[in-house]
Amino acid sequence: MSTQTIAVHLPDGAVREVPAGTTPLDIANSISPRLAAACIAARLIPLAGAAQAADAGEEPSEAAMYAADDAAKPRLVDLTAPLTADTRLELVKENDPEALKVVRHSAAHVMATAVLELFPETKLGHGPATDSGFFYDFYREKPFTPEDLALIEAKMAEVIARDDKFVREHEPREQALAEFEKDGDFMKTHFVTKFTVPGDEVSFYRNGKFVDFCRGPHVPSTGRVKAVKLTTLAGAYWLGDEKNPQLQRIHGTAFFSQKEMDAHFARLEEAAKRDHRLLGKQLDLFSIQELAGPGLIFWHPKGAMIRKIMEDWMREECLRRGYSLVYTPHVAKVNLWQTSGHEGFYAANMFTPMELDDANYRMKPMNCPFHILIYKNSPKSYRDLPVRLAELGNVYRYERSGTMHGLLRVRGFTQDDAHIFCMPSQIEDEVEACIDFAKAVLTTFGFKEFKVELSTWDPNDRAHYAGSDENWKLAETSLKTVLDRKEIAYKVIPGEAAFYGPKIDIKLVDVLGRLWQLSTVQFDFNLPARFEMEYVGEDGERHQPVMVHRALFGSVERFFGVLIEHYAGAFPLWLAPVQVGLVPISERHHEYARKVEKELKAAGFRVEIDDRNEKMNGKIRDFANQKTPYILVFGDKEQEAGAVSVRTRGKGDQGSAPLAEFIAKAKALVEGQSMEL
Ligand SMILES: [Zn+2]
Ligand SMILES: [Zn+2]
């Protein structure tokens, strides 16, 4: 060994001169043994070039698992990896975004260790960390059973308790291949052949007796896998080919602590309870009918009531904010889609053409060309601008069968779509108004938090963007100016603009902290040019207007799905399809029930009477299961007093109140679109 000295640059700017072969663990220990104990791995960042993030969010691809490291990029290594050249070094602790992946990949090795100890005939495939956990593919003639999973989990606890070190070893490639072939390890042979070249050294990781072909890195020892759970068992063909042997893929997840893992499963459970497909059925809101086809939504009376309220609100707001409402057809001749460019750029997402006697037609995937035709139907002057056309337009897009998901991914949906045609000087005000409108949608429907992204073009990639530099600059500057003026924090995403212009996306955050992409405000230089749109300016000359596409619910179906999950089906009073459930205690109170119903309906409430010959408690339970905001119960006492006994969702029995008092209070809540009861 040489006694060469290398320079290790630490994040605080300190530079350590150490002998080559020093490990990140040595350096951590020299800072503090407590720090060393808290480290999971280390990140080496080449000194030349900027320190960009290493492969964050990368798919668990095989190449990422096995291919040789790119020494020019930041990369994670074991704490015990000898440092051989000058480098920048970051010690990776639990708070590092990549730390959990290292733990999860180590958990996959722990699982494979347990499997081989229990079922030594098993052959190993691929075992990466994923965004939510890890998996390992196994080949075994006899498939694993759910009982086996419990055995494997118990054995994993033993492997973890042994706290064996993860040790990196090397072997000449040809020797490794010979050993794998001798043992019939066909999958490992495949990976080594595919991802290394003759003459390479192949790296292995050993913990106890278990050895796996792997690039790493790993946690220092098996005991560092603190909380782990196996979740599912699924079959998959080797290399995705059904002629190949069927593999068993065992999924699991791992966390830094049992507490974090418990919180994760509690969140999953909560999300499952809120699943809009489940609640849609329970509350009889909507269905998808096999006979009609997937991805096509049937709105049942209660779901349709909520939709009506959403749409009424949206139309009223559009009118208040200076939009004109329009309706347009669901199909149009292919010629229109050629002019708009959809035939060229978007055909793969459209329903195939229908041949009629005069021409071929297509279902519309977007409303934009139709609104343009309305604009173009009469000459426009600068005095007419901006023209704002809004429509709750049904559009149809082709999604592959098997990819649809409830209300979230469908083949037919309704956009709350609008197109604004204006002069360049009006862009900022129009965009600002769109953002105000989007915020009004989110707060009115009960969302407190949102995130904003500004997608810009890539000036070096002209092939993928239409429009001049000048236009792009104008559009991007005005979007930025508006966001800055409104003091809205946003993330710029370069190269993510649509081909026709930059856009602002607004993602809302639901009650479980999940992000949903809904509202979008997009610039367009392309369509006005394709359709040769014009207005006569103050100068008497013809000019091309600028076009803004904007959708705020995005898709009414999708927004409804998000609302169902956000509220877990317990809609605020103003949105609830049935606001008040009436429970007469016995038959002699039915007449009073009708009177109460009449008064409530006259006051504008949506009411349902349960006059079945059932027990009071059963009727109350049924309304409660439907998440009805108020249940009014009455017997002799209430009838005599002209009162009702009020049960409030989430609060229980509130005692008796005069009917007029209840009506006044509930009415105020509806009018204020209140989230409270
Ligand atoms: Zn591995
Ligand atoms: Zn549009």
XYZ file of C-alpha atoms in Angstrom, residues 92-376:
285
model
C -25.598 10.374 5.368
C -27.834 10.282 8.438
C -31.543 9.513 8.827
C -32.559 12.999 7.722
C -30.931 12.524 4.305
C -33.499 11.943 1.548
C -31.590 8.892 0.323
C -30.943 7.267 3.689
C -34.196 5.327 3.820
C -33.455 3.683 0.473
C -30.185 2.329 1.857
C -32.046 0.877 4.855
C -34.710 -0.618 2.587
C -32.220 -2.200 0.234
C -30.456 -3.691 3.244
C -33.847 -4.973 4.405
C -34.197 -6.738 1.034
C -30.895 -8.537 1.736
C -32.119 -9.446 5.220
C -35.252 -10.915 3.644
C -33.232 -12.910 1.101
C -31.027 -14.170 3.948
C -34.103 -15.399 5.819
C -35.584 -16.999 2.689
C -32.398 -18.962 1.940
C -32.120 -20.129 5.558
C -35.707 -21.398 5.485
C -35.884 -22.555 1.862
C -32.293 -23.246 0.707
C -33.409 -24.433 -2.756
C -34.626 -20.894 -3.639
C -32.818 -18.972 -6.400
C -32.357 -15.215 -6.109
C -33.438 -12.632 -8.696
C -33.531 -8.870 -8.295
C -34.036 -7.120 -4.931
C -34.104 -3.307 -4.992
C -35.443 -0.585 -2.723
C -38.514 1.214 -4.090
C -40.169 4.512 -3.181
C -42.399 2.818 -0.637
C -40.259 -0.111 0.502
C -38.437 -2.947 -1.199
C -38.977 -6.248 -2.958
C -37.030 -9.326 -3.898
C -37.786 -11.752 -6.733
C -37.325 -15.430 -5.904
C -37.584 -18.590 -7.947
C -38.826 -21.710 -6.210
C -40.815 -24.568 -7.674
C -43.308 -24.540 -4.816
C -44.845 -21.055 -4.530
C -44.662 -19.272 -1.187
C -47.837 -19.078 0.899
C -49.017 -16.269 3.209
C -47.986 -18.552 6.106
C -44.459 -18.655 4.651
C -44.406 -14.854 4.786
C -44.952 -14.980 8.552
C -42.126 -17.546 8.871
C -39.828 -15.369 6.777
C -40.638 -12.319 8.888
C -39.827 -14.226 12.089
C -36.533 -15.441 10.594
C -35.705 -11.879 9.534
C -36.020 -10.818 13.182
C -33.325 -13.408 13.993
C -31.072 -12.151 11.194
C -31.474 -8.591 12.469
C -30.783 -9.672 16.078
C -27.493 -11.334 14.947
C -26.367 -7.855 13.807
C -23.980 -9.314 11.197
C -21.829 -6.763 9.397
C -22.502 -6.058 5.711
C -19.100 -6.639 4.115
C -18.256 -5.735 0.531
C -16.135 -8.315 -1.296
C -14.755 -8.559 -4.799
C -14.127 -11.429 -7.149
C -12.995 -11.656 -10.794
C -16.081 -11.699 -13.022
C -15.273 -15.052 -14.654
C -14.907 -16.744 -11.263
C -18.228 -15.293 -10.063
C -20.000 -16.427 -13.230
C -18.586 -19.943 -12.920
C -19.851 -20.195 -9.340
C -23.330 -18.895 -10.166
C -23.602 -21.260 -13.124
C -22.495 -24.223 -11.027
C -25.216 -23.417 -8.460
C -27.900 -22.988 -11.137
C -28.329 -19.323 -10.201
C -29.703 -18.425 -13.634
C -30.878 -14.966 -12.636
C -27.616 -13.884 -11.024
C -25.737 -15.243 -14.066
C -27.969 -13.060 -16.231
C -27.336 -9.899 -14.205
C -23.562 -10.379 -14.030
C -23.393 -11.075 -17.781
C -25.569 -8.094 -18.611
C -24.085 -5.451 -16.354
C -20.368 -6.267 -16.209
C -17.767 -6.783 -18.921
C -15.003 -9.386 -19.164
C -12.072 -8.473 -16.954
C -14.283 -6.644 -14.388
C -14.135 -7.254 -10.690
C -17.616 -8.101 -9.438
C -18.752 -6.786 -6.053
C -20.635 -8.859 -3.506
C -22.142 -8.121 -0.161
C -21.856 -10.627 2.640
C -23.789 -10.696 5.895
C -23.050 -13.841 7.896
C -23.206 -16.729 5.424
C -25.412 -14.884 2.932
C -23.710 -13.437 -0.156
C -25.363 -11.416 -2.928
C -24.099 -9.898 -6.171
C -24.719 -6.234 -5.449
C -23.279 -2.761 -5.892
C -24.523 -1.512 -2.517
C -24.276 0.554 -0.490
C -25.613 -0.976 2.690
C -26.079 -0.007 6.312
C -23.127 -1.098 8.481
C -24.858 -4.199 9.896
C -28.170 -6.090 9.847
C -29.095 -4.653 13.264
C -29.499 -1.241 11.635
C -32.704 -2.453 9.984
C -34.896 -1.384 12.879
C -38.484 -1.727 11.657
C -39.459 -4.001 8.804
C -42.635 -5.657 7.585
C -43.489 -7.893 4.642
C -46.585 -6.702 2.838
C -47.508 -8.632 -0.308
C -46.697 -11.680 -2.353
C -47.158 -11.619 -6.114
C -46.212 -13.693 -9.131
C -44.164 -12.313 -12.035
C -42.515 -13.974 -15.004
C -38.733 -13.843 -15.207
C -37.885 -10.946 -17.545
C -41.614 -10.382 -18.033
C -41.873 -13.283 -20.493
C -44.595 -15.850 -19.837
C -42.472 -18.598 -21.419
C -39.982 -18.086 -18.580
C -40.267 -19.543 -15.068
C -42.676 -17.758 -12.766
C -40.999 -15.827 -9.949
C -42.356 -14.959 -6.529
C -42.037 -11.294 -5.704
C -42.219 -10.524 -1.998
C -42.794 -6.862 -1.148
C -41.989 -5.314 2.195
C -41.260 -1.986 3.733
C -38.798 -0.683 6.308
C -38.461 2.458 8.386
C -35.965 3.991 10.798
C -38.239 3.205 13.730
C -41.314 1.218 14.666
C -43.075 4.517 15.393
C -42.536 5.772 11.831
C -43.677 2.440 10.442
C -46.840 2.468 12.570
C -47.611 5.992 11.360
C -47.106 4.840 7.752
C -49.569 1.967 8.078
C -52.064 4.174 9.942
C -51.900 6.621 7.007
C -52.442 3.821 4.509
C -55.406 2.552 6.505
C -56.894 6.038 6.642
C -56.372 6.489 2.890
C -58.024 3.113 2.213
C -61.056 4.104 4.286
C -61.296 7.296 2.254
C -60.946 5.562 -1.118
C -63.466 7.357 -3.333
C -64.352 4.129 -5.154
C -65.396 2.527 -1.882
C -67.243 5.612 -0.575
C -68.807 6.176 -3.994
C -70.500 2.801 -3.614
C -71.337 3.135 0.111
C -72.890 6.560 -0.311
C -74.429 5.712 -3.709
C -72.699 8.629 -5.452
C -71.553 7.158 -8.768
C -70.786 3.952 -10.605
C -68.832 2.581 -13.526
C -70.833 0.057 -15.556
C -69.161 -2.922 -17.130
C -71.771 -3.079 -19.878
C -71.046 0.520 -20.898
C -67.254 0.288 -20.623
C -64.463 1.296 -18.276
C -63.547 4.904 -17.524
C -67.088 6.191 -18.128
C -68.810 7.657 -15.086
C -72.475 7.269 -14.133
C -73.473 9.983 -11.676
C -76.211 8.678 -9.363
C -78.777 11.125 -7.881
C -76.697 11.932 -4.781
C -73.439 12.375 -6.692
C -75.296 14.334 -9.361
C -76.647 16.677 -6.654
C -73.114 17.469 -5.501
C -72.058 17.950 -9.101
C -74.951 20.330 -9.702
C -73.840 22.428 -6.720
C -70.232 22.435 -7.961
C -71.319 23.395 -11.475
C -73.795 26.064 -10.330
C -71.094 27.617 -8.180
C -68.620 27.524 -11.046
C -71.013 29.029 -13.608
C -72.079 31.803 -11.226
C -68.446 32.641 -10.468
C -67.568 32.668 -14.177
C -70.358 35.148 -14.867
C -69.351 37.284 -11.887
C -65.767 37.350 -13.168
C -66.593 38.462 -16.693
C -66.697 35.154 -18.567
C -69.330 34.226 -21.145
C -70.782 30.730 -20.973
C -70.923 28.595 -24.101
C -71.843 25.044 -25.117
C -70.129 23.167 -27.917
C -70.560 19.751 -29.615
C -68.935 16.494 -28.485
C -67.646 15.520 -31.931
C -66.179 17.303 -34.917
C -64.824 16.509 -38.365
C -61.254 15.272 -38.554
C -60.482 18.424 -40.598
C -60.903 20.533 -37.475
C -58.425 18.353 -35.580
C -56.002 18.700 -38.466
C -56.192 22.486 -38.321
C -55.772 22.483 -34.543
C -52.800 20.120 -34.742
C -54.435 17.454 -32.579
C -54.289 14.982 -35.474
C -50.539 15.512 -35.528
C -49.610 15.888 -31.863
C -52.415 14.277 -29.931
C -53.947 11.503 -32.062
C -52.668 8.726 -29.795
C -54.830 10.133 -26.961
C -58.009 10.418 -29.040
C -60.821 7.978 -29.769
C -60.364 6.574 -33.268
C -62.344 8.293 -36.080
C -65.978 7.465 -36.865
C -66.836 7.212 -40.525
C -70.113 8.916 -41.446
C -71.547 9.480 -44.922
C -70.016 12.943 -45.340
C -66.732 12.821 -43.472
C -64.755 11.221 -40.652
C -65.479 12.538 -37.168
C -63.718 12.312 -33.819
C -64.853 12.743 -30.212
C -63.279 15.893 -28.781
C -60.308 15.470 -26.453
C -60.254 19.233 -25.734
C -62.605 22.176 -26.093
C -60.100 24.755 -27.327
C -60.729 24.568 -31.107
C -64.473 24.941 -30.530
C -64.040 28.128 -28.508
C -61.732 29.452 -31.205
C -64.440 28.846 -33.805
C -66.878 30.889 -31.701
C -64.331 33.704 -31.441
C -63.710 33.615 -35.181
